[in-house]
PDB file of C-alpha atoms in Angstrom:
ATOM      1  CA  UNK Z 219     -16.776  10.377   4.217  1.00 65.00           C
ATOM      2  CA  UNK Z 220     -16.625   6.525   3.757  1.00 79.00           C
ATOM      3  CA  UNK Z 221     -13.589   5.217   3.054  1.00 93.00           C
ATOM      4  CA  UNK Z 222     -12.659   2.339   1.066  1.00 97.00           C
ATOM      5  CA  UNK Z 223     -14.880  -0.847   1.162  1.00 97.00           C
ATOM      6  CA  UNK Z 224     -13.639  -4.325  -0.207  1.00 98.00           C
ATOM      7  CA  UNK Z 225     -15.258  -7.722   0.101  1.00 96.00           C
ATOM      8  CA  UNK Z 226     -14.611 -10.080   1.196  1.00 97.00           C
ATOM      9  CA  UNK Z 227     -12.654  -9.451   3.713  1.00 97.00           C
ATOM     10  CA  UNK Z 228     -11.566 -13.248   3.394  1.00 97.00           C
ATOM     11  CA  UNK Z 229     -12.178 -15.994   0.572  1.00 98.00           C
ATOM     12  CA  UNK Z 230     -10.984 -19.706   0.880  1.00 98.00           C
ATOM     13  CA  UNK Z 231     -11.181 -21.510  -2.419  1.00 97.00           C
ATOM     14  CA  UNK Z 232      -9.728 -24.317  -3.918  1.00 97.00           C
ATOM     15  CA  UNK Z 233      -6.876 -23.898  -6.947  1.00 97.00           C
ATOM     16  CA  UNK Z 234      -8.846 -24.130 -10.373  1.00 97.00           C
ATOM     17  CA  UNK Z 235     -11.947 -22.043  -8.944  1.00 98.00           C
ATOM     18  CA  UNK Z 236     -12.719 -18.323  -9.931  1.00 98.00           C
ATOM     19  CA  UNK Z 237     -13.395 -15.639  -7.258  1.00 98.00           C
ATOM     20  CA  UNK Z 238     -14.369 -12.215  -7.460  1.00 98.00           C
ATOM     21  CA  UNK Z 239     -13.117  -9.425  -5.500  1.00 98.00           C
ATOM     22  CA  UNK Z 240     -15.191  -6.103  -5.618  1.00 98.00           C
ATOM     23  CA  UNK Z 241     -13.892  -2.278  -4.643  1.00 98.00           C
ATOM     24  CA  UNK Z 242     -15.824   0.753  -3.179  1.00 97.00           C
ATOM     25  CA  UNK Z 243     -14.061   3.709  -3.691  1.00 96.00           C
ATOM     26  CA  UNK Z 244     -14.695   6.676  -2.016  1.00 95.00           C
ATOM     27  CA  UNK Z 245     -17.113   8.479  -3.597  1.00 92.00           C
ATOM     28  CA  UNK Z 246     -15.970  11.061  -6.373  1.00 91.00           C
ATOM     29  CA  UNK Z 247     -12.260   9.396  -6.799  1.00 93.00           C
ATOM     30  CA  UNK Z 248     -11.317   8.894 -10.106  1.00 93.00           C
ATOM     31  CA  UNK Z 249      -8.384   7.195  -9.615  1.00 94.00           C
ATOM     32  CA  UNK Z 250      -8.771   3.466  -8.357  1.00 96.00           C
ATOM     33  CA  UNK Z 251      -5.573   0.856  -7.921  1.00 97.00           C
ATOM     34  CA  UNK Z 252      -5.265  -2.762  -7.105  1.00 98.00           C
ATOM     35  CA  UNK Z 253      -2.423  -4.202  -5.305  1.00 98.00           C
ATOM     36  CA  UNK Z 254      -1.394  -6.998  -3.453  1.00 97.00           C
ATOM     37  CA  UNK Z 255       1.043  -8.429  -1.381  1.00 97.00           C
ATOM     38  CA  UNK Z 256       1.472 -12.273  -1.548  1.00 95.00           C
ATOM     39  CA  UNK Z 257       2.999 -13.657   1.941  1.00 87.00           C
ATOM     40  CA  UNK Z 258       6.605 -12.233   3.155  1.00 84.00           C
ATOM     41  CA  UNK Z 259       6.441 -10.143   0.168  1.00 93.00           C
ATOM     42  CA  UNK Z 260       5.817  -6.325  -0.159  1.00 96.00           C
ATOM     43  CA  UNK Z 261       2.735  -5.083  -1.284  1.00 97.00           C
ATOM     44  CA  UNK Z 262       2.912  -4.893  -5.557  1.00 97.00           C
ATOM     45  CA  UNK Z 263       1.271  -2.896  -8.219  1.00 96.00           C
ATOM     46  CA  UNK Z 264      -1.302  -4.715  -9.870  1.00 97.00           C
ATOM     47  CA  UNK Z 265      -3.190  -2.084 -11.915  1.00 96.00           C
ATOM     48  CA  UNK Z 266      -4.955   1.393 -12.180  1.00 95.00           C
ATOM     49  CA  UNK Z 267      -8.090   2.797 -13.398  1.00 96.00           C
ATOM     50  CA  UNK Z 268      -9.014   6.449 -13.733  1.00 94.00           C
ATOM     51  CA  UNK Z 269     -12.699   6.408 -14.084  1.00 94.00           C
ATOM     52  CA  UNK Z 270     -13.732   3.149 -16.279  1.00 95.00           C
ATOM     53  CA  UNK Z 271     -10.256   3.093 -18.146  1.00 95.00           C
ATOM     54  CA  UNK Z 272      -7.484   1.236 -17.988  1.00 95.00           C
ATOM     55  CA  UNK Z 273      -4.765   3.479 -17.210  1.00 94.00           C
ATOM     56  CA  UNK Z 274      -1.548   1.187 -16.370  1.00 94.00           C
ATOM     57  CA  UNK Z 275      -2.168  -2.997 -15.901  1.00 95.00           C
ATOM     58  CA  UNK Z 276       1.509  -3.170 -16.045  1.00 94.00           C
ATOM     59  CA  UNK Z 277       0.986  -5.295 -12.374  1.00 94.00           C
ATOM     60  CA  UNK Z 278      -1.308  -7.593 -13.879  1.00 96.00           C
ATOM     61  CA  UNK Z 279       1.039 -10.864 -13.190  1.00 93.00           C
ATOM     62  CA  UNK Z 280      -1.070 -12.952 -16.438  1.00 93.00           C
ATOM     63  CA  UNK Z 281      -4.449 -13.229 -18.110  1.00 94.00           C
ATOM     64  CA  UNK Z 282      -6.076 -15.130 -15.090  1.00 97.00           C
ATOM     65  CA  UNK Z 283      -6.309 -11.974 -13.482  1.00 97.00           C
ATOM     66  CA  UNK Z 284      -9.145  -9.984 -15.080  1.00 97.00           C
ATOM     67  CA  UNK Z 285     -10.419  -6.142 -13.435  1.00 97.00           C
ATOM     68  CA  UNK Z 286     -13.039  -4.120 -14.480  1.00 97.00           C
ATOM     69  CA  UNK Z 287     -14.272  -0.740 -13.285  1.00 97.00           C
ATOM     70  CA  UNK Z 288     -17.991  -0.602 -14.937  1.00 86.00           C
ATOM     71  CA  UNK Z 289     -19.387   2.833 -15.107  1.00 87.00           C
ATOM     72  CA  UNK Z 290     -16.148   4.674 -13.049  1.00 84.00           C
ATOM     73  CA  UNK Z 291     -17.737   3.368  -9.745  1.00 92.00           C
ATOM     74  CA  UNK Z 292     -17.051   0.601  -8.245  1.00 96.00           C
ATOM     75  CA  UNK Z 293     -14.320  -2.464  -9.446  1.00 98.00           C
ATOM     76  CA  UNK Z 294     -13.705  -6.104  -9.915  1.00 98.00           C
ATOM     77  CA  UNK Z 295     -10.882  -8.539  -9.483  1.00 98.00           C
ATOM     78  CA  UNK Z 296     -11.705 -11.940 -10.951  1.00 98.00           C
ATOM     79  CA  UNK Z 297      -9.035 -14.380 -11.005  1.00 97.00           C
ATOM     80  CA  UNK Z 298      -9.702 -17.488 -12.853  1.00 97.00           C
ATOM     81  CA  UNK Z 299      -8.544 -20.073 -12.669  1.00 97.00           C
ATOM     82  CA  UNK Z 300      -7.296 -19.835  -9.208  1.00 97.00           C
ATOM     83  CA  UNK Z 301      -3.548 -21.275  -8.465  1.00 97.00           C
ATOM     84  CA  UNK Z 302      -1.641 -21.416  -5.585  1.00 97.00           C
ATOM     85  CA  UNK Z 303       0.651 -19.004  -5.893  1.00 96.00           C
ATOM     86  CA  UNK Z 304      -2.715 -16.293  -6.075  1.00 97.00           C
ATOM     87  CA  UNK Z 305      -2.883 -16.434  -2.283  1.00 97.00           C
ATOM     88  CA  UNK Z 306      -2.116 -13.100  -0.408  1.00 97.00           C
ATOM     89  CA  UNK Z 307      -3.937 -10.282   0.579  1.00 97.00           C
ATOM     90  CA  UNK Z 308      -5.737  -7.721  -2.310  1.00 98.00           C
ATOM     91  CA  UNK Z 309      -5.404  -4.056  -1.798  1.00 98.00           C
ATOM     92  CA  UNK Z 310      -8.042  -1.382  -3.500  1.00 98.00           C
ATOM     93  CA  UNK Z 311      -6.988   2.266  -3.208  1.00 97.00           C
ATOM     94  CA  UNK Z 312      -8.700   5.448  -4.775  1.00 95.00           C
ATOM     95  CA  UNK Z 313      -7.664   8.952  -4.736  1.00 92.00           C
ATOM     96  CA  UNK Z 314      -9.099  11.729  -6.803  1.00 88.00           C
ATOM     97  CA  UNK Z 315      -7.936  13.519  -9.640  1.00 78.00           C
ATOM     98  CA  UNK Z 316      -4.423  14.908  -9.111  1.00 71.00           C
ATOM     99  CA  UNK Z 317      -3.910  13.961  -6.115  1.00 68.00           C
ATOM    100  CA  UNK Z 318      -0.673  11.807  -5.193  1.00 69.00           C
ATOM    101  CA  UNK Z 319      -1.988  10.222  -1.892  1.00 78.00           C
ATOM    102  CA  UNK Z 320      -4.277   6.850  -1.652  1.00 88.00           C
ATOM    103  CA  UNK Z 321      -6.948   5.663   0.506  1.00 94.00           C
ATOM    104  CA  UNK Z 322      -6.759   2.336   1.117  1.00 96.00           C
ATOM    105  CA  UNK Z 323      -9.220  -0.070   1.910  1.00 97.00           C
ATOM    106  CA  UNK Z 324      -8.444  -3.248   4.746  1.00 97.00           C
ATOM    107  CA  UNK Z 325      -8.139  -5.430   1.303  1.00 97.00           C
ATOM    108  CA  UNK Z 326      -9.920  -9.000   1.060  1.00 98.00           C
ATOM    109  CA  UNK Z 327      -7.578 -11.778   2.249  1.00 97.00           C
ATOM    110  CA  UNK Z 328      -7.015 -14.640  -0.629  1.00 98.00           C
ATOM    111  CA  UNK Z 329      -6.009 -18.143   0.020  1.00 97.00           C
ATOM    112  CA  UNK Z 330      -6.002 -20.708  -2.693  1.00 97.00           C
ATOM    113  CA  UNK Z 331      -6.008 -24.648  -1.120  1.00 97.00           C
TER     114      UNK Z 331
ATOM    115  CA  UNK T 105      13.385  -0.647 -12.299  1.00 85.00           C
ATOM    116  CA  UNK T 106      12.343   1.647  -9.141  1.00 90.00           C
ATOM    117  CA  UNK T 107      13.191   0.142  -5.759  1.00 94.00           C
ATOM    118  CA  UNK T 108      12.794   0.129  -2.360  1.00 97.00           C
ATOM    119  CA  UNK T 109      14.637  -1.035   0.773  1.00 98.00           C
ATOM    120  CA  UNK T 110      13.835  -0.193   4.612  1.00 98.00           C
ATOM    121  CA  UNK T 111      15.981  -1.018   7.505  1.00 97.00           C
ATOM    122  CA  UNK T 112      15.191  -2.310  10.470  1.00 97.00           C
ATOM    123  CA  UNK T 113      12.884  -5.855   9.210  1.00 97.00           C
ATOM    124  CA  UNK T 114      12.208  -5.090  13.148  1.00 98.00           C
ATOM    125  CA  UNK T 115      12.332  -2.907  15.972  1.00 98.00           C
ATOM    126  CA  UNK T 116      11.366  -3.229  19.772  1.00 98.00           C
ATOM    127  CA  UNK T 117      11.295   0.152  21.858  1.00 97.00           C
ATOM    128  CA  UNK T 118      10.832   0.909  25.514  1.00 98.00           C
ATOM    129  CA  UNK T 119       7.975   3.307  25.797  1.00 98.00           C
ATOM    130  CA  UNK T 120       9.308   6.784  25.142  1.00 97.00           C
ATOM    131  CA  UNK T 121      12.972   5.507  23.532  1.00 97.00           C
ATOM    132  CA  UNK T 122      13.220   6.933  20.347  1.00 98.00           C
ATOM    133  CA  UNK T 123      14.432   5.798  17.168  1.00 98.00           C
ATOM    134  CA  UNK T 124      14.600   6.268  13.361  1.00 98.00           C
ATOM    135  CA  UNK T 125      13.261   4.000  10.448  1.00 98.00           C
ATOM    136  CA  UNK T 126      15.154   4.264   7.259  1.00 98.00           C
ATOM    137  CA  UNK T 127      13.782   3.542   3.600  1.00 98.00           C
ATOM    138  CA  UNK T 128      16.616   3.909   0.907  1.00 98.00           C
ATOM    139  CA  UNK T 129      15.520   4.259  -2.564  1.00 97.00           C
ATOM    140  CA  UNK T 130      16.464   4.325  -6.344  1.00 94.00           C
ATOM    141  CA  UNK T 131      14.244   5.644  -8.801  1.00 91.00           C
ATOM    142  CA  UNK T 132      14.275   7.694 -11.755  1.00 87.00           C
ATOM    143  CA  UNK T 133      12.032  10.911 -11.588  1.00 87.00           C
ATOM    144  CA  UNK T 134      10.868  10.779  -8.214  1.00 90.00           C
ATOM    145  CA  UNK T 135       7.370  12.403  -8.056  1.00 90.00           C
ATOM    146  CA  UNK T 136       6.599  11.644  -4.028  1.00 93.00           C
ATOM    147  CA  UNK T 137       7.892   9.405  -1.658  1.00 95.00           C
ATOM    148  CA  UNK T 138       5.169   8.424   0.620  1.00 96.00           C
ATOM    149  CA  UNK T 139       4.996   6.772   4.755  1.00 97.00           C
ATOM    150  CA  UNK T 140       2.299   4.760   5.586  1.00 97.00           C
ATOM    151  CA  UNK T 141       1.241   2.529   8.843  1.00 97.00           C
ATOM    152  CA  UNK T 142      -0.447  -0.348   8.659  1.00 97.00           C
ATOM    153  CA  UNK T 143      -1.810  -2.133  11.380  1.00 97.00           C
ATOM    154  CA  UNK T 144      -2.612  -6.208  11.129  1.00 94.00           C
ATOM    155  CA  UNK T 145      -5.754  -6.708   9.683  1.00 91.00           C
ATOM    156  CA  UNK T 146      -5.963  -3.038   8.023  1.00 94.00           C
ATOM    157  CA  UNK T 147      -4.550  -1.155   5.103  1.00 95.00           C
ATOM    158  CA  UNK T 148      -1.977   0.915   5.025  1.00 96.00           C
ATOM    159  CA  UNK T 149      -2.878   4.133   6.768  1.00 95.00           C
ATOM    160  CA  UNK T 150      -1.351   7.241   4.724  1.00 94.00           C
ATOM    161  CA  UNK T 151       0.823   9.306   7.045  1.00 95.00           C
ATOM    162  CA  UNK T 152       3.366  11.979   4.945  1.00 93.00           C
ATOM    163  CA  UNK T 153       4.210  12.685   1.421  1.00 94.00           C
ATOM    164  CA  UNK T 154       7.313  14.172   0.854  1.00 95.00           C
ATOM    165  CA  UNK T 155       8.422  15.580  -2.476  1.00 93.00           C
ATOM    166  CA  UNK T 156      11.938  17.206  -2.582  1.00 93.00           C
ATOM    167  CA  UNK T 157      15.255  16.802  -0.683  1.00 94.00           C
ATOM    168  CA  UNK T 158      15.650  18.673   2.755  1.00 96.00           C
ATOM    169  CA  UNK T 159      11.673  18.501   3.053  1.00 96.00           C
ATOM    170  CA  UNK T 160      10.114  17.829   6.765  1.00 97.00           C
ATOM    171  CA  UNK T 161       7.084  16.912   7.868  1.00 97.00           C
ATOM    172  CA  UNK T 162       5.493  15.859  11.499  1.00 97.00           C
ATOM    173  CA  UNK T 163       2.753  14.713  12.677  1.00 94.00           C
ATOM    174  CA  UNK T 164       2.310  14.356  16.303  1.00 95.00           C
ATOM    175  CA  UNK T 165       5.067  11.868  17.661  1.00 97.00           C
ATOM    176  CA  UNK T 166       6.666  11.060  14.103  1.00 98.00           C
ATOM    177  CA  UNK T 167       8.612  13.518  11.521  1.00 98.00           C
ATOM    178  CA  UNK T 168       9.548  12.678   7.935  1.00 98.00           C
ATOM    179  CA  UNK T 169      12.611  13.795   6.178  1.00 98.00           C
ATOM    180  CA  UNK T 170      13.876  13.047   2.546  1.00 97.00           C
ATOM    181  CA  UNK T 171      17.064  13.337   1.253  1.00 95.00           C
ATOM    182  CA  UNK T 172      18.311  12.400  -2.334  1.00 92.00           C
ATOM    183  CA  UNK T 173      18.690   8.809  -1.449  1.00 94.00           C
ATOM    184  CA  UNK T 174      17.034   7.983   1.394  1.00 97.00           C
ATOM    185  CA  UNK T 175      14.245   9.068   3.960  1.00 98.00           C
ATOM    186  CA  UNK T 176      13.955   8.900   7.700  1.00 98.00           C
ATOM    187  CA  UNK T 177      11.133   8.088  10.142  1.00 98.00           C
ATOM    188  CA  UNK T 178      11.699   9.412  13.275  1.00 98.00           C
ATOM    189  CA  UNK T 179       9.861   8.372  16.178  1.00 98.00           C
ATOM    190  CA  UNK T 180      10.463  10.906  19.307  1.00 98.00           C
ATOM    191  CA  UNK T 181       9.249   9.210  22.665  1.00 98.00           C
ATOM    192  CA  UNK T 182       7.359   6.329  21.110  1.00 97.00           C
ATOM    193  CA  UNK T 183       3.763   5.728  23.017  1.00 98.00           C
ATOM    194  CA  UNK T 184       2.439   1.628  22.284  1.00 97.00           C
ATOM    195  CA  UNK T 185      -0.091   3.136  20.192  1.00 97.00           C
ATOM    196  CA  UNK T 186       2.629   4.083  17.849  1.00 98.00           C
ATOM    197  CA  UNK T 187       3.017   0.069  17.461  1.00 98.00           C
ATOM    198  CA  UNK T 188       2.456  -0.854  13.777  1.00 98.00           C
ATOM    199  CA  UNK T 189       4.332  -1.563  10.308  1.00 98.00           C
ATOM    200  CA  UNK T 190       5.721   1.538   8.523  1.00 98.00           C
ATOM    201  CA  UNK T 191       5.761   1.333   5.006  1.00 98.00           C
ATOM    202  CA  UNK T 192       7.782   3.446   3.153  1.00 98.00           C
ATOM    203  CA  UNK T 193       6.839   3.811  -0.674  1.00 96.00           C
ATOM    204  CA  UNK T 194       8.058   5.653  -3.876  1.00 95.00           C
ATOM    205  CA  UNK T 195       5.837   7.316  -6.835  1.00 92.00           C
ATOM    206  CA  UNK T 196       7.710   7.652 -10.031  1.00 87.00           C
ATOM    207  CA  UNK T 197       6.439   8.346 -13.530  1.00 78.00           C
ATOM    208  CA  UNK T 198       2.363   7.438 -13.536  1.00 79.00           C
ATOM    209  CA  UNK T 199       0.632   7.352 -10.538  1.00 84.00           C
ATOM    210  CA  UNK T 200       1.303   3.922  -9.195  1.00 89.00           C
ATOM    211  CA  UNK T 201       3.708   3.238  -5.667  1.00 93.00           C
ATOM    212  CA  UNK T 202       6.513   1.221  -5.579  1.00 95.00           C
ATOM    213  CA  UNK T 203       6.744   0.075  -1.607  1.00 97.00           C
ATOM    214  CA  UNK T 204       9.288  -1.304   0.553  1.00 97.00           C
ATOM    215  CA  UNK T 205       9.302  -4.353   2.587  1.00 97.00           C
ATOM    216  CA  UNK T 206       8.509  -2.523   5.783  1.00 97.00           C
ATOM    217  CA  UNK T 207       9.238  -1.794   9.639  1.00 98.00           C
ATOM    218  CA  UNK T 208       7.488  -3.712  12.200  1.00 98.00           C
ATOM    219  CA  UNK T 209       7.695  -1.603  15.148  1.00 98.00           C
ATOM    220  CA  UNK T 210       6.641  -2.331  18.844  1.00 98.00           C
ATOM    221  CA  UNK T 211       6.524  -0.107  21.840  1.00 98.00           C
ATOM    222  CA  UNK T 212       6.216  -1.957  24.898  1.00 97.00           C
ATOM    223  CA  UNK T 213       4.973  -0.156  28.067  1.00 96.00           C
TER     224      UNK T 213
END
């Protein structure tokens, strides 16, 4: 099966810009996270959908950050405005239905100038 | 709050030395507690899920075990392959992972 696709794998923008990530998840997982890990940090929570809800944004660091799952298929990350501090890289991970482990994608590689 | 810790930051080993990885942790209700490998440029890989004290797992040149507190990676007769960044994360109430710093590990030949 595919696994998990995010793009771009890389985005340079400059702080006060927006920028989109998107998420593939494998197809037929309900479950769909975000994460990130901002540099010498660990990777973080950011939120999770199952299907097209919301389940937990308790990651979400503030309203810049806006995700969306349309449909239960694929997902969005905007962030917008862009600061500094937004750089690091962005993690998508699905798993299906009651099951504990993730698949993660090779996540899309922020940096804010 | 749920946290993790791993020890070594770092770890160099001859070809076929082998070692353990360590990931203490403190959470309340642990569901899982879950290895992963990364390599640069990737995500992490999942490796082992482990689930109650005393459980084991292996896979090929690396074997899991969990205890109450902590967990162990242990690497028997490390190849260069084995070269990544083990990540040790938790899974408490919901579904999401709380993860540790992580092990950079490299096997030179």
């Amino acid at each position: 099966e595919a696994g998990v696709t995010q793009f771009p794998s890389h985005s340079v923008i400059e702080k006060g810009q927006t920028v989109t990530l998107r998420c593939d998840p494998i197809s037929g997982h309900d479950n769909l996270y975000w994460y990130r890990r901002v540099m010498g940090k660990e990777i973080k929570f950011l939120l999770h959908f199952v299907k097209e809800s919301k389940q937990d944004e308790s990651g979400m660091p503030n309203n810049r950050f806006l995700a969306e799952r349309t449909g239960g298929t694929y997902s969005t990350l905007k962030v917008q405005p862009a600061e500094l501090e937004d750089s690091g890289v962005y993690f998508c991970a699905s798993s299906r239905a009651g099951v504990h482990g993730y698949t993660f994608g090779s996540g899309t590689r922020l940096t804010v100038v | 709050e749920d946290q993790v810790t791993q020890s070594p930051e770092a770890l160099r080993l001859q070809e076929g030395e082998s070692s353990s990885l360590n990931c203490s942790y403190t959470v309340s209700g642990l569901r899982g507690l879950f290895w992963y490998r990364q390599d640069p440029g990737k995500g992490p890989e999942f490796l082992f899920t482990l689930y109650s004290a005393g459980e084991e797992k292996e896979k090929e040149r690396l074997k899991a075990t969990l205890t109450k507190k902590e967990s162990f990676l242990h690497i028997t007769a490390p190849k260069p392959e084995d070269s990544a960044t083990y990540l040790c994360a938790v899974q408490a109430a919901g579904n999401k992972l709380t993860f540790g710093g992580g092990t950079r590990v490299l096997v030179k030949p």
